[in-house]
Coordinates of C-alpha atoms and ligand atoms in Angstrom, one line a residue:
X1 CA -7.9 54.3 23.9
X2 CA -9.9 52.5 21.3
X3 CA -8.2 51.9 18.0
X4 CA -9.9 53.3 14.9
X5 CA -9.5 52.3 11.3
X6 CA -12.0 54.3 9.2
X7 CA -11.2 53.4 5.6
X8 CA -10.8 50.0 3.9
X9 CA -12.1 47.9 1.0
X10 CA -13.6 44.5 0.4
X11 CA -14.6 42.3 -2.5
X12 CA -17.7 44.5 -2.9
X13 CA -15.3 47.0 -4.6
X14 CA -11.6 46.5 -5.3
X15 CA -10.5 44.8 -2.2
X16 CA -9.3 41.2 -2.1
X17 CA -11.0 40.0 1.1
X18 CA -14.7 39.5 1.8
X19 CA -16.4 41.8 4.2
X20 CA -16.3 39.0 6.8
X21 CA -12.6 38.4 6.3
X22 CA -11.9 42.2 6.5
X23 CA -13.7 42.5 9.8
X24 CA -12.1 39.3 11.3
X25 CA -8.7 40.5 10.2
X26 CA -9.3 44.0 11.8
X27 CA -10.5 42.4 15.0
X28 CA -7.5 40.1 15.2
X29 CA -5.2 43.1 14.6
X30 CA -6.7 45.0 17.5
X31 CA -9.1 47.4 15.7
X32 CA -12.0 48.4 18.0
X33 CA -13.9 50.5 15.5
X34 CA -13.8 49.7 11.8
X35 CA -15.4 51.5 8.8
X36 CA -15.8 49.5 5.7
X37 CA -15.7 52.1 2.9
X38 CA -16.1 50.3 -0.5
X39 CA -15.8 52.5 -3.6
X40 CA -19.2 53.8 -4.6
X41 CA -20.9 50.9 -2.9
X42 CA -22.7 49.9 0.3
X43 CA -23.6 46.3 -0.5
X44 CA -20.9 44.8 1.7
X45 CA -22.1 46.5 4.9
X46 CA -24.8 43.9 5.9
X47 CA -22.3 41.1 5.9
X48 CA -19.7 43.3 7.6
X49 CA -22.2 44.2 10.3
X50 CA -23.0 40.6 11.0
X51 CA -19.3 39.7 11.2
X52 CA -18.6 42.7 13.5
X53 CA -21.3 41.6 15.9
X54 CA -19.8 38.1 15.9
X55 CA -16.3 39.4 16.4
X56 CA -17.4 42.0 19.1
X57 CA -16.1 45.1 17.3
X58 CA -17.9 48.2 16.3
X59 CA -18.7 48.6 12.6
X60 CA -19.3 52.1 11.1
X61 CA -21.3 52.0 7.9
X62 CA -19.2 53.7 5.3
X63 CA -18.5 54.2 1.6
X64 CA -15.9 56.1 -0.5
X65 CA -17.4 58.2 -3.3
X66 CA -15.6 59.1 -6.5
X67 CA -15.8 62.8 -7.2
X68 CA -14.5 65.1 -10.0
X69 CA -13.2 68.4 -8.8
X70 CA -11.4 71.0 -11.1
X71 CA -10.6 68.2 -13.5
X72 CA -9.1 65.9 -10.8
X73 CA -10.5 62.8 -9.2
X74 CA -10.9 63.2 -5.4
X75 CA -12.5 60.7 -3.0
X76 CA -15.0 61.5 -0.3
X77 CA -15.6 59.0 2.5
X78 CA -19.0 58.9 4.1
X79 CA -19.0 57.6 7.7
X80 CA -22.1 56.6 9.7
X81 CA -24.4 56.7 6.7
X82 CA -27.8 54.9 6.4
X83 CA -27.0 52.5 3.5
X84 CA -30.7 52.4 2.7
X85 CA -31.1 56.1 2.1
X86 CA -32.7 56.4 -1.4
X87 CA -30.9 59.5 -2.6
X88 CA -27.5 58.1 -1.6
X89 CA -28.4 54.7 -3.2
X90 CA -29.4 56.4 -6.4
X91 CA -26.2 58.5 -6.4
X92 CA -24.0 55.5 -5.9
X93 CA -25.9 53.6 -8.6
X94 CA -25.2 56.4 -11.1
X95 CA -21.5 56.5 -10.2
X96 CA -21.2 52.7 -10.7
X97 CA -23.0 52.8 -14.0
X98 CA -20.4 55.3 -15.2
X99 CA -17.7 52.9 -14.2
X100 CA -18.9 50.2 -16.6
X101 CA -18.8 52.7 -19.5
X102 CA -15.4 53.9 -18.5
X103 CA -14.1 50.3 -18.4
X104 CA -14.9 49.9 -22.1
X105 CA -13.0 53.1 -22.8
X106 CA -10.0 52.0 -20.7
X107 CA -9.9 48.7 -22.7
X108 CA -10.0 50.7 -26.0
X109 CA -7.2 52.9 -24.8
X110 CA -5.1 49.9 -23.8
X111 CA -5.8 48.3 -27.2
X112 CA -4.5 51.4 -28.9
X113 CA -1.3 50.8 -26.9
X114 CA -1.2 47.2 -28.2
X115 CA -2.7 45.5 -25.2
X116 CA -5.7 43.4 -26.3
X117 CA -8.4 41.7 -24.3
X118 CA -8.2 44.1 -21.4
X119 CA -12.0 44.3 -20.8
X120 CA -12.5 40.6 -20.6
X121 CA -9.2 40.4 -18.7
X122 CA -10.2 42.9 -16.1
X123 CA -13.6 41.3 -15.7
X124 CA -11.9 38.1 -14.6
X125 CA -10.7 39.9 -11.5
X126 CA -14.0 41.6 -10.7
X127 CA -15.5 40.3 -7.5
X128 CA -18.8 42.2 -7.6
X129 CA -20.9 42.3 -10.8
X130 CA -21.9 45.8 -9.7
X131 CA -18.5 47.4 -9.9
X132 CA -15.3 47.4 -12.1
X133 CA -12.3 49.5 -11.1
X134 CA -8.9 50.4 -12.4
X135 CA -7.6 48.0 -9.8
X136 CA -9.1 45.1 -11.7
X137 CA -7.4 46.3 -14.9
X138 CA -4.2 46.6 -12.8
X139 CA -4.5 43.0 -11.8
X140 CA -5.0 41.9 -15.4
X141 CA -1.9 43.9 -16.5
X142 CA 0.1 42.1 -13.8
X143 CA -1.2 38.7 -14.9
X144 CA -0.5 39.5 -18.6
X145 CA 3.1 40.3 -17.7
X146 CA 3.0 44.1 -18.3
X147 CA 4.0 44.9 -14.7
X148 CA 5.4 43.1 -11.7
X149 CA 2.8 44.1 -9.1
X150 CA -0.4 46.2 -8.9
X151 CA 1.4 49.2 -7.3
X152 CA 3.8 49.3 -10.2
X153 CA 1.0 49.4 -12.8
X154 CA -0.1 52.9 -11.7
X155 CA 3.4 54.3 -12.5
X156 CA 3.2 53.1 -16.1
X157 CA -0.5 52.6 -17.0
X158 CA -4.0 53.9 -16.2
X159 CA -2.9 57.4 -15.0
X160 CA -2.8 60.7 -16.9
X161 CA -0.3 60.6 -19.7
X162 CA 0.1 56.8 -19.7
X163 CA -1.5 54.1 -21.8
X164 CA -5.0 53.1 -20.6
X165 CA -5.8 56.5 -19.1
X166 CA -9.2 58.0 -19.9
X167 CA -10.7 61.1 -18.4
X168 CA -14.0 60.5 -16.6
X169 CA -16.7 62.6 -15.0
X170 CA -17.6 61.3 -11.5
X171 CA -20.1 62.9 -9.1
X172 CA -19.7 66.6 -8.2
X173 CA -18.3 67.5 -4.8
X174 CA -21.5 69.1 -3.8
X175 CA -23.7 66.2 -4.7
X176 CA -21.4 63.6 -3.0
X177 CA -21.3 65.6 0.2
X178 CA -25.0 66.2 0.0
X179 CA -25.8 62.5 -0.4
X180 CA -23.7 61.6 2.6
X181 CA -25.1 64.4 4.7
X182 CA -28.7 63.5 3.7
X183 CA -28.0 59.8 4.7
X184 CA -27.1 61.0 8.2
X185 CA -23.3 60.5 7.7
X186 CA -20.2 62.6 8.1
X187 CA -18.4 63.5 4.9
X188 CA -14.6 63.0 5.1
X189 CA -12.2 64.2 2.4
X190 CA -10.1 61.1 1.8
X191 CA -6.3 61.2 1.6
X192 CA -6.0 64.9 0.7
X193 CA -2.2 64.6 0.5
X194 CA -2.5 62.4 -2.6
X195 CA -3.9 65.0 -5.0
X196 CA -0.8 67.0 -5.8
X197 CA -2.7 70.2 -5.4
X198 CA -0.2 72.8 -4.3
X199 CA -0.8 75.3 -1.5
X200 CA -3.6 77.3 -3.0
X201 CA -5.3 74.2 -4.5
X202 CA -5.5 72.5 -1.1
X203 CA -7.0 75.6 0.4
X204 CA -9.6 75.9 -2.4
X205 CA -10.6 72.3 -2.1
X206 CA -10.9 72.4 1.7
X207 CA -12.9 75.6 1.6
X208 CA -15.2 74.2 -1.0
X209 CA -15.6 70.9 0.7
X210 CA -16.4 72.6 4.0
X211 CA -18.8 75.0 2.4
X212 CA -20.6 72.0 0.8
X213 CA -21.1 70.5 4.3
X214 CA -18.0 68.4 4.6
X215 CA -17.1 67.7 8.2
X216 CA -13.6 66.0 8.3
X217 CA -10.4 65.3 6.4
X218 CA -8.2 62.2 6.6
X219 CA -5.2 63.4 8.5
X220 CA -3.8 59.9 9.0
X221 CA -3.4 57.8 5.8
X222 CA -0.6 55.6 4.4
X223 CA -0.7 58.0 1.4
X224 CA 0.7 60.8 3.7
X225 CA 4.3 61.5 4.7
X226 CA 4.9 62.6 8.4
X227 CA 5.3 66.1 7.1
X228 CA 1.9 65.9 5.3
X229 CA 0.3 64.6 8.5
X230 CA 1.5 67.7 10.4
X231 CA 0.4 70.0 7.6
X232 CA -3.0 68.4 7.3
X233 CA -3.5 68.6 11.0
X234 CA -2.9 72.3 10.8
X235 CA -5.3 72.6 7.9
X236 CA -8.0 70.7 9.9
X237 CA -7.6 73.2 12.7
X238 CA -7.6 76.3 10.4
X239 CA -10.7 75.2 8.4
X240 CA -12.6 73.9 11.4
X241 CA -12.7 70.4 10.1
X242 CA -12.5 67.2 12.2
X243 CA -9.7 64.7 11.7
X244 CA -10.1 61.1 10.5
X245 CA -7.8 58.3 9.6
X246 CA -7.8 54.9 7.9
X247 CA -5.4 52.3 6.5
X248 CA -7.2 52.2 3.0
X249 CA -6.5 48.5 3.2
X250 CA -7.2 46.5 0.0
X251 CA -5.8 43.1 0.8
X252 CA -2.7 41.0 1.5
X253 CA 0.2 42.0 -0.8
X254 CA -1.6 45.1 -2.3
X255 CA -1.5 47.7 0.4
X256 CA 1.0 50.0 2.0
X257 CA -0.5 49.4 5.5
X258 CA -2.4 46.6 7.1
X259 CA -5.7 47.1 9.0
X260 CA -5.1 48.9 12.3
X261 CA -1.6 50.0 11.3
X262 CA -2.0 53.8 11.7
X263 CA 0.0 55.8 14.2
X264 CA -1.9 57.8 16.9
X265 CA -3.8 60.9 15.8
X266 CA -1.6 64.0 16.3
X267 CA -2.4 66.3 19.1
X268 CA -4.4 69.5 18.5
X269 CA -7.0 68.1 16.2
X270 CA -10.6 67.0 17.0
X271 CA -11.1 63.5 15.9
X272 CA -14.1 62.7 13.7
X273 CA -15.3 60.2 16.4
X274 CA -15.4 62.7 19.2
X275 CA -19.2 62.7 19.4
X276 CA -19.7 59.0 18.6
X277 CA -21.4 56.9 21.2
X278 CA -19.3 54.6 23.3
X279 CA -17.6 51.8 21.4
X280 CA -17.1 48.3 22.8
X281 CA -13.7 46.7 23.2
X282 CA -13.1 43.6 21.0
X283 CA -13.4 40.1 22.5
X284 CA -10.2 38.6 23.7
X285 CA -9.0 36.2 21.1
X286 CA -6.2 33.7 21.3
X287 CA -3.1 33.6 19.1
X288 CA -1.6 36.0 16.7
X289 CA -2.6 36.9 13.1
X290 CA -0.5 35.8 10.2
X291 CA -0.4 37.4 6.7
X292 CA -0.8 34.1 4.9
Ligands
LIG301 P1 -10.8 53.7 -9.8 O1 -11.7 54.2 -8.7 O2 -11.5 52.6 -10.6 O3 -10.3 54.8 -10.7 O4 -9.6 53.0 -9.2 C1 -8.8 53.7 -8.2 C2 -8.2 52.6 -7.4 O5 -6.9 52.2 -8.0 C3 -7.8 53.2 -6.0 O6 -8.9 53.0 -5.1 C4 -6.7 52.3 -5.6 O7 -7.2 51.0 -5.1 C5 -6.0 52.0 -7.0 N1 -4.9 52.9 -7.2 C6 -4.9 54.1 -7.7 N2 -3.6 54.6 -7.7 C7 -2.8 53.6 -7.2 C8 -1.4 53.5 -7.0 N3 -0.6 54.5 -7.3 N4 -1.0 52.3 -6.5 C9 -1.9 51.3 -6.2 N5 -3.2 51.4 -6.4 C10 -3.6 52.5 -6.9
LIG302 MN1 -9.3 51.1 -4.3
LIG303 MN1 -9.3 56.6 -2.3
LIG304 MN1 -9.9 53.8 -0.5

């Protein structure tokens, strides 16, 4: 059985590793099919593709779009997209432009809470001049001594009700799914268990997502408890959606799960990859991988 990891990040968004390093790490950890899904960005895919060819694994061209839905931020992964598709490229460009404006407002909000220099501080951690994320602010807040680690930042800053939070309008669900669909990809609702929606909210989101042309939901994600995996597998069946899964890896020391670390897909769902063409096994490579 090939091993799939269909969600991860590189330095082209808020990950810590270059696309090449992500691909090499995935290959070394036994991943056969990897999707690089940088936030609102496809610029890392060319490098990732070359690295995957070298490593002998299959790369799926992906991206993770930021979407506003009923006042919440939700994420939609696109798998198997054409990164050169003009409408998708324009949509991603617009989302990234909004990020730059939001970053100024985040810095202003932190300044109001007495934390100065956050804009410049976050920029020091930015690894692509095209994209600034809350993760970069989180790394600045750790460096400045306001939190012990990045995961801890999001309990105390940058989220609703806490210093540094600003509301922001991302793409609409319909636009995001439409851009992915138009670029030949499959739209996948990312980590649905993370949105704290309640029973009726989940159903509304899944119905709206499916009606917009969404094809799959992430059943497997480190954001999900085993109970949520079971529940989401049932939702996938009921709503006629395919099932995906990914580690959402961001880099050493900043992630809940390493590349390739997902459990097997639960029985009774149709995997998002069911109609994908045959994938190749990775080249045998000596030695084990260390987290250094
Ligand atoms: P943004 O897209 O700029 O709003 O940033 C969102 C990113 O922040 C996510 O993709 C994660 O990488 C990170 N993030 C959000 N919530 C958390 C959390 N609770 N713990 C760690 N990282 C988080
Ligand atoms: Mn991220
Ligand atoms: Mn996400
Ligand atoms: Mn992600």
